[in-house]
């Protein structure tokens, strides 16, 4: 839900009770004001009637009586009628129905005569008043909704434009983007502070990224030289005839550990290059020639386990990728299939529906789909495995918009590669 929508929703939810309370207040306020106004009118009419009685103007009095607005009757001089004002129903000859009215009754002594005077006036009915207030309440709600919608569609968009620009900047930000642009300040203090914080954060991210990139490259290159020296010295010692069997065994172990460390170093350097997008040149690479090249490179390992390498397709598939990375991608998957296979096992290559499938026999249980592509996550106790092969596959795939998936079916481990259309 958008912030503007949520803000407007709370605004309306809190405003409705206020308007409802206001409508109730207005209803009773109008009721009181109308009542006081009617009482004032009735008292004025009583005084007018007293004046007409004093003047003996019976014509006007007859008109009042005919219009059913007054009742005058001479009563005993000693009779006193307290002044009372009350609500009542009076029958209207015109409307042919009883009408809600307010009536005042009192006695008045005029020229020595005592008169009973009743004066009444039709008033607005409660249901009519409720109807009026309800209409006003509904109109106010409609106006509120319209004003809120207008604010959301026009005014608020203008106010939140700097924030939207900041969001777009964050979405598009990349440490690889050059030249690096900073967010500008604006007239809204909060947004200016946000932009300033983001500028500080992105500057630090870029600085840390460059330092990390430089360290990884330098460290990997610096490691290679002493490793090569150690490996060369071990090879010279192995050629000596003066070493006993125990010393030879130790040197072989040291050579294997050094070779493993060298492979780890090369793999980490490769991961660093992929993450730093140093393989920028891409081509349309056909997969079948790459697969055949990988098969030939690993033919000795395949024969060593007496495995069958089956390619069940003549249909070719191409990926938009750097050719060197494509070879590493396919080679790591096939080497993984060889390393974790069984003797007399099988590796099957299949291309179907723009997807490359690499299937292999192996351990009769599925691998952990969550951690399978994590670094240094070893799937077996194989001494030749350094736990970075599938991590490199994942990095290459993500850098080139390729989906790499794993599943276990029909007692086979299946890896699939399919590139998103770009």
XYZ file of C-alpha atoms in Angstrom:
422
model
C 0.000 0.000 0.000
C 1.306 3.447 -0.928
C 2.076 5.960 1.806
C -0.346 8.509 0.333
C -3.159 5.962 0.264
C -2.519 4.889 3.836
C -2.305 8.505 5.024
C -5.568 9.357 3.278
C -7.246 6.290 4.742
C -6.322 7.286 8.290
C -7.332 10.870 7.575
C -10.784 9.789 6.413
C -11.226 7.245 9.229
C -10.449 9.875 11.857
C -12.465 12.572 10.092
C -15.714 10.587 9.822
C -16.266 10.406 13.639
C -15.545 14.135 13.880
C -18.099 14.906 11.176
C -20.619 12.531 12.769
C -20.180 14.229 16.151
C -20.505 17.605 14.416
C -23.721 16.463 12.718
C -25.231 15.420 16.092
C -24.126 18.712 17.638
C -25.609 20.691 14.736
C -28.880 18.745 15.031
C -29.391 19.617 18.721
C -28.072 23.145 18.217
C -30.565 23.800 15.407
C -33.310 22.209 17.459
C -32.588 24.571 20.345
C -32.227 27.638 18.101
C -35.474 26.884 16.226
C -37.270 26.349 19.549
C -36.064 29.683 20.943
C -36.926 31.441 17.692
C -40.461 29.991 17.715
C -40.961 31.036 21.347
C -39.867 34.584 20.522
C -42.263 34.705 17.561
C -45.155 33.406 19.666
C -44.535 35.979 22.439
C -44.467 38.734 19.816
C -47.749 37.524 18.359
C -49.353 37.508 21.805
C -48.388 41.170 22.233
C -49.733 42.000 18.756
C -53.025 40.279 19.548
C -53.267 42.181 22.841
C -52.798 45.427 20.932
C -55.521 44.500 18.433
C -57.876 43.594 21.305
C -57.118 46.908 22.987
C -57.868 48.738 19.713
C -61.016 46.667 19.142
C -59.787 45.568 15.724
C -61.811 42.384 15.405
C -61.197 42.055 11.654
C -57.544 41.186 12.065
C -58.361 38.877 14.952
C -60.907 37.074 12.779
C -58.247 36.618 10.116
C -55.918 35.003 12.699
C -58.707 32.682 13.833
C -59.708 31.745 10.291
C -56.083 30.880 9.485
C -56.120 28.631 12.538
C -53.269 30.495 14.204
C -54.916 31.859 17.349
C -57.645 31.108 19.882
C -59.159 33.958 21.952
C -61.828 33.586 24.574
C -63.078 35.899 27.307
C -62.938 34.236 30.721
C -63.740 35.126 34.327
C -61.755 38.049 35.687
C -60.403 36.092 38.618
C -59.127 33.194 36.511
C -55.393 33.114 36.089
C -53.726 30.966 33.405
C -49.963 30.620 33.869
C -47.933 31.249 30.711
C -46.997 27.873 29.200
C -45.179 26.994 26.004
C -45.485 23.433 24.742
C -45.290 21.250 21.662
C -48.552 19.946 20.288
C -50.293 18.692 17.172
C -52.751 20.959 15.372
C -55.031 19.825 12.588
C -54.549 21.719 9.310
C -57.552 22.131 7.067
C -55.248 22.862 4.161
C -52.906 19.895 4.615
C -55.690 17.680 5.952
C -53.375 16.299 8.597
C -52.007 17.016 12.026
C -48.936 19.234 11.991
C -46.297 19.570 14.672
C -46.668 22.987 16.292
C -45.424 25.005 19.241
C -48.155 26.750 21.274
C -48.184 29.440 23.955
C -51.144 29.779 26.319
C -51.762 32.547 28.854
C -54.397 34.982 30.072
C -54.287 38.730 29.394
C -56.366 41.539 30.968
C -57.199 44.171 28.370
C -59.474 47.128 29.201
C -60.747 45.425 32.309
C -61.569 42.154 30.551
C -59.777 38.847 31.064
C -58.931 36.846 27.911
C -57.624 33.345 27.413
C -55.143 33.531 24.508
C -53.640 30.565 22.658
C -51.231 31.198 19.823
C -49.444 28.473 17.887
C -47.060 28.121 14.980
C -46.133 25.130 12.902
C -42.548 24.013 13.417
C -40.095 21.912 11.467
C -40.607 18.222 12.294
C -37.878 16.124 13.841
C -37.689 13.774 10.858
C -37.326 16.750 8.537
C -34.546 18.158 10.677
C -32.809 14.772 10.745
C -33.160 14.597 6.985
C -31.598 18.033 6.539
C -28.687 17.224 8.858
C -28.174 13.831 7.159
C -28.052 15.445 3.733
C -25.505 17.979 4.977
C -23.468 15.146 6.566
C -23.445 13.107 3.341
C -22.533 16.135 1.252
C -19.642 16.918 3.597
C -18.394 13.321 3.303
C -18.555 13.466 -0.483
C -16.691 16.752 -0.484
C -14.106 15.215 1.869
C -13.567 12.253 -0.456
C -13.293 14.506 -3.501
C -10.845 16.846 -1.791
C -8.755 13.901 -0.559
C -8.715 12.388 -4.053
C -7.690 15.720 -5.534
C -4.888 16.124 -3.001
C -3.631 12.601 -3.737
C -3.738 13.026 -7.497
C -2.353 16.548 -7.768
C -0.923 18.290 -4.740
C 0.590 15.230 -3.046
C 2.294 14.128 -6.253
C 4.073 17.451 -6.388
C 5.090 17.176 -2.749
C 6.331 13.573 -3.023
C 8.144 13.947 -6.365
C 11.569 14.409 -4.650
C 10.980 11.243 -2.623
C 10.074 9.284 -5.762
C 13.243 10.556 -7.440
C 15.239 9.323 -4.443
C 13.596 5.891 -4.676
C 14.399 5.680 -8.402
C 18.001 6.627 -7.618
C 18.279 3.850 -5.008
C 16.752 1.284 -7.398
C 19.178 2.192 -10.182
C 22.241 2.552 -7.955
C 25.162 0.276 -8.702
C 28.778 0.379 -7.611
C 29.688 -0.301 -11.244
C 27.843 2.761 -12.583
C 30.113 5.523 -13.869
C 30.165 8.427 -13.540
C 28.793 8.407 -10.014
C 26.112 11.050 -9.444
C 24.967 12.399 -6.110
C 21.434 13.279 -5.054
C 20.673 16.977 -4.937
C 19.090 18.769 -1.984
C 15.569 20.204 -2.248
C 13.313 22.617 -0.399
C 11.818 19.918 1.860
C 14.065 19.549 4.904
C 13.316 15.857 5.584
C 13.972 14.852 1.969
C 17.180 16.880 1.903
C 18.410 15.075 5.025
C 17.465 11.733 3.467
C 19.381 12.564 0.264
C 22.393 13.683 2.275
C 22.414 10.406 4.254
C 22.071 8.357 1.058
C 24.917 10.280 -0.595
C 27.132 9.582 2.423
C 26.155 5.907 2.449
C 26.649 5.350 -1.307
C 30.013 7.118 -1.230
C 31.167 4.794 1.553
C 29.809 1.736 -0.306
C 31.722 2.675 -3.468
C 34.882 3.355 -1.475
C 34.615 0.028 0.403
C 33.882 -1.804 -2.848
C 36.971 -0.372 -4.552
C 39.149 -1.198 -1.551
C 37.780 -4.740 -1.350
C 38.222 -5.233 -5.094
C 41.802 -4.009 -4.935
C 42.572 -6.186 -1.900
C 41.093 -9.323 -3.503
C 43.057 -8.823 -6.702
C 46.323 -8.049 -4.910
C 45.933 -10.880 -2.420
C 45.167 -13.453 -5.127
C 48.115 -12.390 -7.265
C 50.475 -12.255 -4.289
C 49.436 -15.753 -3.195
C 50.098 -17.244 -6.619
C 53.823 -16.430 -6.602
C 54.783 -18.128 -3.288
C 52.476 -21.060 -4.096
C 54.223 -21.555 -7.423
C 57.611 -21.385 -5.675
C 56.532 -23.940 -3.057
C 55.174 -26.256 -5.741
C 58.419 -25.963 -7.745
C 60.573 -26.727 -4.690
C 58.431 -29.758 -3.864
C 58.834 -31.064 -7.430
C 62.625 -30.738 -7.115
C 62.622 -32.600 -3.786
C 60.483 -35.381 -5.236
C 63.139 -35.936 -7.896
C 65.827 -36.539 -5.235
C 66.791 -40.173 -4.745
C 67.988 -39.645 -1.176
C 64.490 -39.355 0.329
C 62.996 -42.243 2.237
C 59.421 -43.434 1.805
C 58.092 -41.479 4.801
C 59.596 -38.217 3.499
C 58.143 -38.868 0.046
C 54.703 -39.412 1.552
C 54.933 -36.104 3.452
C 56.056 -34.242 0.340
C 53.170 -35.701 -1.697
C 50.737 -34.558 0.998
C 52.293 -31.079 0.987
C 52.103 -30.967 -2.838
C 48.427 -31.965 -2.787
C 47.626 -29.306 -0.168
C 49.543 -26.695 -2.165
C 47.693 -27.633 -5.370
C 44.391 -27.438 -3.522
C 45.305 -24.014 -2.087
C 46.289 -22.844 -5.572
C 42.921 -23.992 -6.987
C 41.062 -22.224 -4.174
C 43.028 -19.042 -4.824
C 42.299 -19.159 -8.558
C 38.600 -19.849 -7.909
C 38.305 -16.943 -5.463
C 40.046 -14.652 -7.956
C 37.594 -15.801 -10.627
C 34.636 -15.095 -8.302
C 36.032 -11.646 -7.583
C 36.360 -10.895 -11.299
C 32.808 -12.051 -11.975
C 31.401 -9.986 -9.100
C 33.365 -6.961 -10.277
C 32.007 -7.434 -13.810
C 35.454 -7.652 -15.358
C 34.102 -10.000 -18.045
C 32.134 -7.378 -19.923
C 32.468 -8.603 -23.511
C 29.575 -10.917 -24.393
C 28.943 -13.011 -27.487
C 26.284 -15.350 -28.731
C 27.857 -18.660 -27.697
C 26.607 -22.028 -29.007
C 26.512 -24.603 -26.214
C 27.034 -27.895 -28.089
C 30.627 -27.083 -29.208
C 31.413 -25.956 -25.643
C 29.957 -29.205 -24.244
C 32.061 -31.275 -26.656
C 35.177 -29.286 -25.725
C 34.493 -29.859 -22.019
C 33.953 -33.582 -22.638
C 37.341 -33.866 -24.344
C 39.077 -31.961 -21.521
C 37.570 -34.280 -18.902
C 37.722 -37.500 -20.960
C 40.370 -39.115 -18.743
C 38.228 -38.581 -15.622
C 35.190 -40.038 -17.415
C 37.142 -43.122 -18.521
C 38.667 -43.502 -15.062
C 35.171 -44.092 -13.597
C 34.010 -46.023 -16.677
C 31.089 -43.602 -17.105
C 28.865 -43.097 -20.127
C 28.672 -39.552 -21.519
C 25.429 -39.327 -23.521
C 24.226 -36.312 -25.522
C 20.572 -36.928 -26.346
C 20.050 -33.887 -28.545
C 21.077 -32.498 -31.898
C 19.323 -29.198 -31.236
C 21.722 -26.423 -30.357
C 21.136 -23.647 -27.847
C 22.923 -20.325 -27.559
C 23.507 -18.062 -24.568
C 24.427 -14.398 -24.607
C 27.555 -14.633 -22.472
C 31.315 -14.199 -22.421
C 32.774 -17.281 -24.166
C 35.394 -17.880 -21.450
C 32.764 -17.734 -18.716
C 30.489 -20.050 -20.723
C 33.247 -22.673 -20.817
C 33.809 -22.332 -17.049
C 30.044 -22.583 -16.434
C 29.593 -25.813 -18.412
C 32.923 -27.271 -17.260
C 32.090 -26.782 -13.555
C 28.702 -28.462 -13.937
C 30.126 -31.435 -15.840
C 33.095 -31.759 -13.466
C 30.602 -31.702 -10.597
C 28.641 -34.486 -12.328
C 31.861 -36.520 -12.763
C 33.259 -35.903 -9.271
C 30.055 -36.848 -7.459
C 29.105 -39.721 -9.749
C 29.552 -43.432 -9.158
C 31.637 -45.975 -11.035
C 29.879 -47.194 -14.204
C 27.520 -44.232 -13.857
C 26.129 -41.966 -16.557
C 26.046 -38.298 -17.526
C 23.256 -37.197 -19.850
C 23.076 -33.902 -21.777
C 19.682 -32.759 -23.040
C 18.445 -29.523 -24.638
C 14.693 -28.976 -24.579
C 12.511 -25.869 -24.705
C 15.470 -23.453 -24.663
C 16.883 -25.144 -21.541
C 20.079 -27.140 -21.062
C 19.774 -30.159 -18.737
C 22.799 -31.950 -17.249
C 21.756 -35.189 -15.537
C 23.983 -37.579 -13.648
C 23.722 -40.632 -11.465
C 25.204 -40.472 -7.984
C 24.182 -40.640 -4.353
C 20.579 -41.884 -4.107
C 19.326 -38.892 -2.161
C 18.590 -35.257 -3.095
C 21.017 -32.461 -2.286
C 20.104 -29.487 -0.136
C 18.597 -27.002 -2.617
C 19.094 -24.100 -0.191
C 22.840 -24.462 0.413
C 23.975 -26.269 -2.722
C 25.294 -23.092 -4.380
C 26.939 -21.612 -1.286
C 30.711 -21.166 -1.135
C 32.755 -23.965 0.464
C 29.623 -26.115 0.724
C 31.010 -29.572 -0.032
C 28.545 -32.220 -1.197
C 30.851 -35.167 -0.502
C 34.125 -36.140 1.128
C 35.931 -36.064 -2.235
C 39.429 -34.683 -1.639
C 39.459 -32.962 -5.058
C 36.395 -30.892 -4.232
C 37.089 -27.391 -2.895
C 33.427 -26.385 -2.510
C 33.540 -23.464 -4.966
C 32.508 -25.046 -8.274
C 28.750 -24.542 -7.929
C 29.254 -21.146 -6.252
C 31.086 -20.045 -9.418
C 28.242 -21.486 -11.522
C 25.753 -19.417 -9.531
C 27.782 -16.190 -9.868
C 28.243 -16.627 -13.633
C 24.545 -17.389 -14.078
C 23.366 -14.372 -12.110
C 25.786 -12.062 -13.929
C 24.401 -13.201 -17.295
C 20.661 -13.485 -16.521
C 20.752 -17.285 -16.552
C 18.515 -19.305 -14.264
C 20.319 -22.295 -12.754
C 18.101 -24.834 -10.970
C 18.622 -28.178 -9.275
C 16.209 -31.052 -8.771
C 16.360 -34.768 -8.005
C 14.179 -37.073 -10.087
C 14.282 -40.688 -11.282
C 17.333 -41.328 -9.071
C 19.305 -38.690 -10.972
C 20.668 -35.262 -10.042
C 19.536 -32.688 -12.614
C 20.942 -29.185 -13.182
C 19.197 -26.937 -15.699
C 20.291 -23.682 -17.358
C 17.956 -21.255 -19.158
C 18.624 -17.643 -20.052
C 16.067 -14.897 -19.566
C 15.109 -13.019 -22.717
C 16.758 -9.597 -22.689
